[in-house]
Short mmCIF file of C-alpha atoms in Angstrom, two decimals:
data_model
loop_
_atom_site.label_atom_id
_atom_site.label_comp_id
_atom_site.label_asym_id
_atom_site.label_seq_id
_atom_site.Cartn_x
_atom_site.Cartn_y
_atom_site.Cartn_z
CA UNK Q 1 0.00 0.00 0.00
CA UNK Q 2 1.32 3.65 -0.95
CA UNK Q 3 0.69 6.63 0.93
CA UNK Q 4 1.04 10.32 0.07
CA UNK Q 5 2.23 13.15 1.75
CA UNK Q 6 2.50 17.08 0.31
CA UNK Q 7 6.06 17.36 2.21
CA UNK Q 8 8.67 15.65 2.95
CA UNK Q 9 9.19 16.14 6.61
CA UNK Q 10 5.47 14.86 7.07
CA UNK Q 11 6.79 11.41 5.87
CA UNK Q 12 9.59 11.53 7.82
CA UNK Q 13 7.29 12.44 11.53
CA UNK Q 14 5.30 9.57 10.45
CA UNK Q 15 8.35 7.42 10.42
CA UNK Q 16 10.36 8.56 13.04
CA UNK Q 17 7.80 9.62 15.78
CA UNK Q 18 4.85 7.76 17.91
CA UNK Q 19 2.60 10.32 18.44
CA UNK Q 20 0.27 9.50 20.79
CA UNK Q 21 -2.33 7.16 19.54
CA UNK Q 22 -1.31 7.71 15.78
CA UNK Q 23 -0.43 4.43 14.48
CA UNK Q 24 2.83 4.05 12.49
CA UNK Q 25 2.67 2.89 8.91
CA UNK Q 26 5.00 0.79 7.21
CA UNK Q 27 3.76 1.29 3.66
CA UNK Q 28 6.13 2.88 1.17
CA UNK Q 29 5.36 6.98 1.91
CA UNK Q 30 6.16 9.06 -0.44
CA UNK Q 31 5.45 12.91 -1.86
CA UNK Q 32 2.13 13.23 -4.33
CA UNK Q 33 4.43 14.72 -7.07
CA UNK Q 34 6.01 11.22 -7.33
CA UNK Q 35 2.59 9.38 -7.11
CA UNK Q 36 1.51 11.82 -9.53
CA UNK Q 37 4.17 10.12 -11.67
CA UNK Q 38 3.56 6.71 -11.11
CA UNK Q 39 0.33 6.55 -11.49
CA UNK Q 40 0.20 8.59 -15.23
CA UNK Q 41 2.61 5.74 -16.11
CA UNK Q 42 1.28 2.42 -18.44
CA UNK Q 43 1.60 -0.98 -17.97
CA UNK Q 44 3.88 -1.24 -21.30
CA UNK Q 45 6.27 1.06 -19.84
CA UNK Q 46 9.63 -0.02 -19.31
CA UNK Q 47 11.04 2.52 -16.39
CA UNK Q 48 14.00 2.66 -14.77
CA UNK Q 49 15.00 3.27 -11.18
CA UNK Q 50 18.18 4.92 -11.12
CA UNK Q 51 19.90 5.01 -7.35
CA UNK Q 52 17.17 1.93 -6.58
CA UNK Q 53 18.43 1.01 -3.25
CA UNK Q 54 17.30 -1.93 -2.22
CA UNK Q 55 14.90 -1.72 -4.96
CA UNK Q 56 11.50 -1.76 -2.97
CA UNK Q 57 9.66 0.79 -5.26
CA UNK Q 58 9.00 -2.07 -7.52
CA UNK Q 59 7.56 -4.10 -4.87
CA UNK Q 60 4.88 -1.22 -4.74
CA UNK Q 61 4.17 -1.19 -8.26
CA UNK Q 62 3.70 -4.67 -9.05
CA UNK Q 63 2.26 -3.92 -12.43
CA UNK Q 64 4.57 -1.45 -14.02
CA UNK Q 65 7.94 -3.05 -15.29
CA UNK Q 66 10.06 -1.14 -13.05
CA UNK Q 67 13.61 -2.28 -13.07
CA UNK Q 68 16.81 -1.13 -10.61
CA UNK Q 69 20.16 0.65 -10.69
CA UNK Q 70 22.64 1.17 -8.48
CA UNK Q 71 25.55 -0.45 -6.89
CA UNK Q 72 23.91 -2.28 -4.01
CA UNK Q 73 22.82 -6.26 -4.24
CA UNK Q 74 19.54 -5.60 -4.48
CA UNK Q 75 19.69 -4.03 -7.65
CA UNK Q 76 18.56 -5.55 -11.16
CA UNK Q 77 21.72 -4.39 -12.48
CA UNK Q 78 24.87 -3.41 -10.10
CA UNK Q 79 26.35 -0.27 -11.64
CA UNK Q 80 26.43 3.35 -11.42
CA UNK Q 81 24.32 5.01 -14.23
CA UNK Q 82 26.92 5.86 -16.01
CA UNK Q 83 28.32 2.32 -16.14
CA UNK Q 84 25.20 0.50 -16.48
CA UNK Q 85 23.51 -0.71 -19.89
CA UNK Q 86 20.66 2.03 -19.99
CA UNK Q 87 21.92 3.53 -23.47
CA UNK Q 88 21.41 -0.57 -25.09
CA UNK Q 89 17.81 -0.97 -23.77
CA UNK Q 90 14.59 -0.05 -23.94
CA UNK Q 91 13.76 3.06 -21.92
CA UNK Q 92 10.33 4.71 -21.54
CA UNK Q 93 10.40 6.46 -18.35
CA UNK Q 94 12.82 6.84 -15.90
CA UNK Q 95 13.15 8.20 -12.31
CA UNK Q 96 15.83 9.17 -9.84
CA UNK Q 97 15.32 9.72 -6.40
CA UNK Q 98 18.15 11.84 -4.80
CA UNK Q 99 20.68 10.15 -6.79
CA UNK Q 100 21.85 12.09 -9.45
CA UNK Q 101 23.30 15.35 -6.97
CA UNK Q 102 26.54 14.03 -5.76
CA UNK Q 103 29.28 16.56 -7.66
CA UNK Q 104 28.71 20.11 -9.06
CA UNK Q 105 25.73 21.52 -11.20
CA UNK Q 106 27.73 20.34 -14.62
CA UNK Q 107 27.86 16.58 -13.11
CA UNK Q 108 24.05 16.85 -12.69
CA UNK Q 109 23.65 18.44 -15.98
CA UNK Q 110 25.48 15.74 -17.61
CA UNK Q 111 23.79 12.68 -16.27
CA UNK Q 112 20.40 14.48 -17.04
CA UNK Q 113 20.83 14.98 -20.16
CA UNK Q 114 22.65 10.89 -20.36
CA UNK Q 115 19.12 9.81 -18.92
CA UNK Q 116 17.35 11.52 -21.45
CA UNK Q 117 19.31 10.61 -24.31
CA UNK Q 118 18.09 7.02 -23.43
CA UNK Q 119 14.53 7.86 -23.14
CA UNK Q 120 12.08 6.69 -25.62
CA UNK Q 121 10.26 9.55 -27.99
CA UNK Q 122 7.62 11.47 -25.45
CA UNK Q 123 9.39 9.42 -22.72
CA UNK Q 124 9.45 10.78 -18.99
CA UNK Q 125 12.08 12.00 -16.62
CA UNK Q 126 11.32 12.49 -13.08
CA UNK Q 127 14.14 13.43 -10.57
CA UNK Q 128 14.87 15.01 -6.68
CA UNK Q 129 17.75 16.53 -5.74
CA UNK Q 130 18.22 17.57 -2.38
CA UNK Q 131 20.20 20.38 -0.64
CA UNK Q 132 23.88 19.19 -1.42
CA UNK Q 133 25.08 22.36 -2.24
CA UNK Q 134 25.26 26.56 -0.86
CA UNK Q 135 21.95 27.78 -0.81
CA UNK Q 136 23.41 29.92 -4.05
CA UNK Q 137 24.47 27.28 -6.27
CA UNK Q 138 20.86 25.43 -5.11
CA UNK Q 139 19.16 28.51 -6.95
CA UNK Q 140 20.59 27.45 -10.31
CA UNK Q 141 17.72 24.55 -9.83
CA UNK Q 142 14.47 26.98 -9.60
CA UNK Q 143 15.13 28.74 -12.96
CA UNK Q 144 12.92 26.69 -15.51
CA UNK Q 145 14.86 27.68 -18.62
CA UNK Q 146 17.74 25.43 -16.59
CA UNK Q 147 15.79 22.73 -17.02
CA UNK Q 148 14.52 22.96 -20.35
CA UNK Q 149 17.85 22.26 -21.94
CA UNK Q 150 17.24 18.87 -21.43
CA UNK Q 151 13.32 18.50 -22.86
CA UNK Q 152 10.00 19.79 -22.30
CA UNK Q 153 9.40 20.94 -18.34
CA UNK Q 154 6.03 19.39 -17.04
CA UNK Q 155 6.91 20.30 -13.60
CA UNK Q 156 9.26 21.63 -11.18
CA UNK Q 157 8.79 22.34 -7.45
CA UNK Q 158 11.77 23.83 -6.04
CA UNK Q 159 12.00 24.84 -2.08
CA UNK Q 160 14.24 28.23 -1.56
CA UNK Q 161 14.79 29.18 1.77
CA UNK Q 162 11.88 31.23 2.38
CA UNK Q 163 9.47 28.27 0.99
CA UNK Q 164 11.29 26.14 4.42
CA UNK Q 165 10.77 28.86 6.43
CA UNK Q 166 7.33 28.88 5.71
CA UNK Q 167 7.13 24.85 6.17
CA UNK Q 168 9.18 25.07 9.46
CA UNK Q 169 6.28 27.65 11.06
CA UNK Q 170 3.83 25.33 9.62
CA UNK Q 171 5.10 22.03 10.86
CA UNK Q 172 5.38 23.56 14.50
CA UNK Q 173 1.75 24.85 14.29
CA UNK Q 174 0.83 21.44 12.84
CA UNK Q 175 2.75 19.06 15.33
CA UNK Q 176 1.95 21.52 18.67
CA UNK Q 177 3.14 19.62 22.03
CA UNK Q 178 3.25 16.32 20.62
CA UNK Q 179 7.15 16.64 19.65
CA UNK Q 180 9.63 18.25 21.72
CA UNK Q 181 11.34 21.62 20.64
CA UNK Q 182 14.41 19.76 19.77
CA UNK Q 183 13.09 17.78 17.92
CA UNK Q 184 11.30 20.01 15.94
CA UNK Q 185 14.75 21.61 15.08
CA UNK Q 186 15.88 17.96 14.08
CA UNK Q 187 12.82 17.54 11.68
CA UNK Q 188 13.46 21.28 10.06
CA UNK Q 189 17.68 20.09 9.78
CA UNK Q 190 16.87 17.01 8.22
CA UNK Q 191 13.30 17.07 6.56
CA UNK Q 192 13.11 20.11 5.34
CA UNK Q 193 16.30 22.26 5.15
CA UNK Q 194 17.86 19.32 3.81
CA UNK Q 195 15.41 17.26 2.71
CA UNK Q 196 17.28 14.04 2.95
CA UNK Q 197 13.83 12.16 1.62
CA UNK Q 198 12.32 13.18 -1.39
CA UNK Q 199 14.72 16.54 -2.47
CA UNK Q 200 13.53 20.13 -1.69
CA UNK Q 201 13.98 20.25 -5.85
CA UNK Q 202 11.28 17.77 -7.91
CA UNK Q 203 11.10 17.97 -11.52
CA UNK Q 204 9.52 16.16 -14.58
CA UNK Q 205 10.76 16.39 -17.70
CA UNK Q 206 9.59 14.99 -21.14
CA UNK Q 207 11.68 14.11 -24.46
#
């Protein structure tokens, strides 16, 4: 079962706190603009996981053909993108969950534009990056025209510093005396500021 949540840092309370008589959840959580994705994909589609993990997103979509990268054993194919056979197969879709940022903004631009070289014709990109770099260099990632280098820009959400300001005031209204003060500052460092999870940057692209 998949739930939803608008921000990051509501997935990770859920995860990381018992509060009260809220139940925890073990499903895979994860933010609507990925869900959005998923579920606009068709049951022909070949798509690629890039960074898979340990490769549970597949076990959540049972029906898509949804098949892994990365350099862990759970993978259907141990390798680094840029290693790995993507350019020899079929790709429709891809996505890449926080995997693509490690390096500068030219690393990133050159692996984007490697996954969408493999792409399919009107095939779909969807990727998260989160806060690896100064909050200046991070600002290269909210100009659209950035992204449409690479293809046609079907949506980008992109969290500047005000934007987690903003979610920090609303996650302490939200949460009230159910989490200490401490650990609202941990949630804010590593939920939102950071946004370890799901990237405070979220894009879709199309070839």
């Amino acid at each position: 079962m998949i739930k939803s949540y608008k921000h990051s840092w509501q997935i990770y309370v859920r995860e990381h706190f018992d509060l009260g008589s809220q139940k925890r959840w073990n499903g895979l959580s994860v933010v609507t603009q990925f869900q959005e994705f998923m579920n606009k994909r068709s049951f022909e589609s070949r798509i690629w996981d890039i960074g898979c993990g340990q490769n549970i997103i597949k076990e959540y979509y049972e029906h898509l053909s949804i098949y892994g990268i990365d350099k862990s054993w759970e993978a259907d194919q141990y390798a680094h993108l840029e290693d790995s056979d993507i350019l020899d197969c079929r790709v429709d879709d891809a996505f890449a969950i926080n995997s693509l940022h490690f390096g500068t903004v030219d690393d990133i631009k050159r692996r984007v534009n490697h996954v969408m070289d493999c792409l399919s014709e009107n095939g779909t990109f969807f990727l998260t990056l989160n806060n690896f770099l100064t909050e200046e260099e991070f600002k290269v990632f909210a100009n659209p025209d950035f992204w449409r280098e690479f293809g046609y820009l079907l949506d980008l959400y992109h969290a500047d510093e005000e934007y987690c300001e903003d979610q920090k005031l609303d996650m302490w209204h939200e949460l009230g005396d159910y989490v200490s003060e401490d650990d609202k500052q941990k949630i804010y460092t590593d939920a939102i500021k950071s946004d370890a999870l799901w990237g405070r940057c979220r894009v879709t692209l199309r070839k």
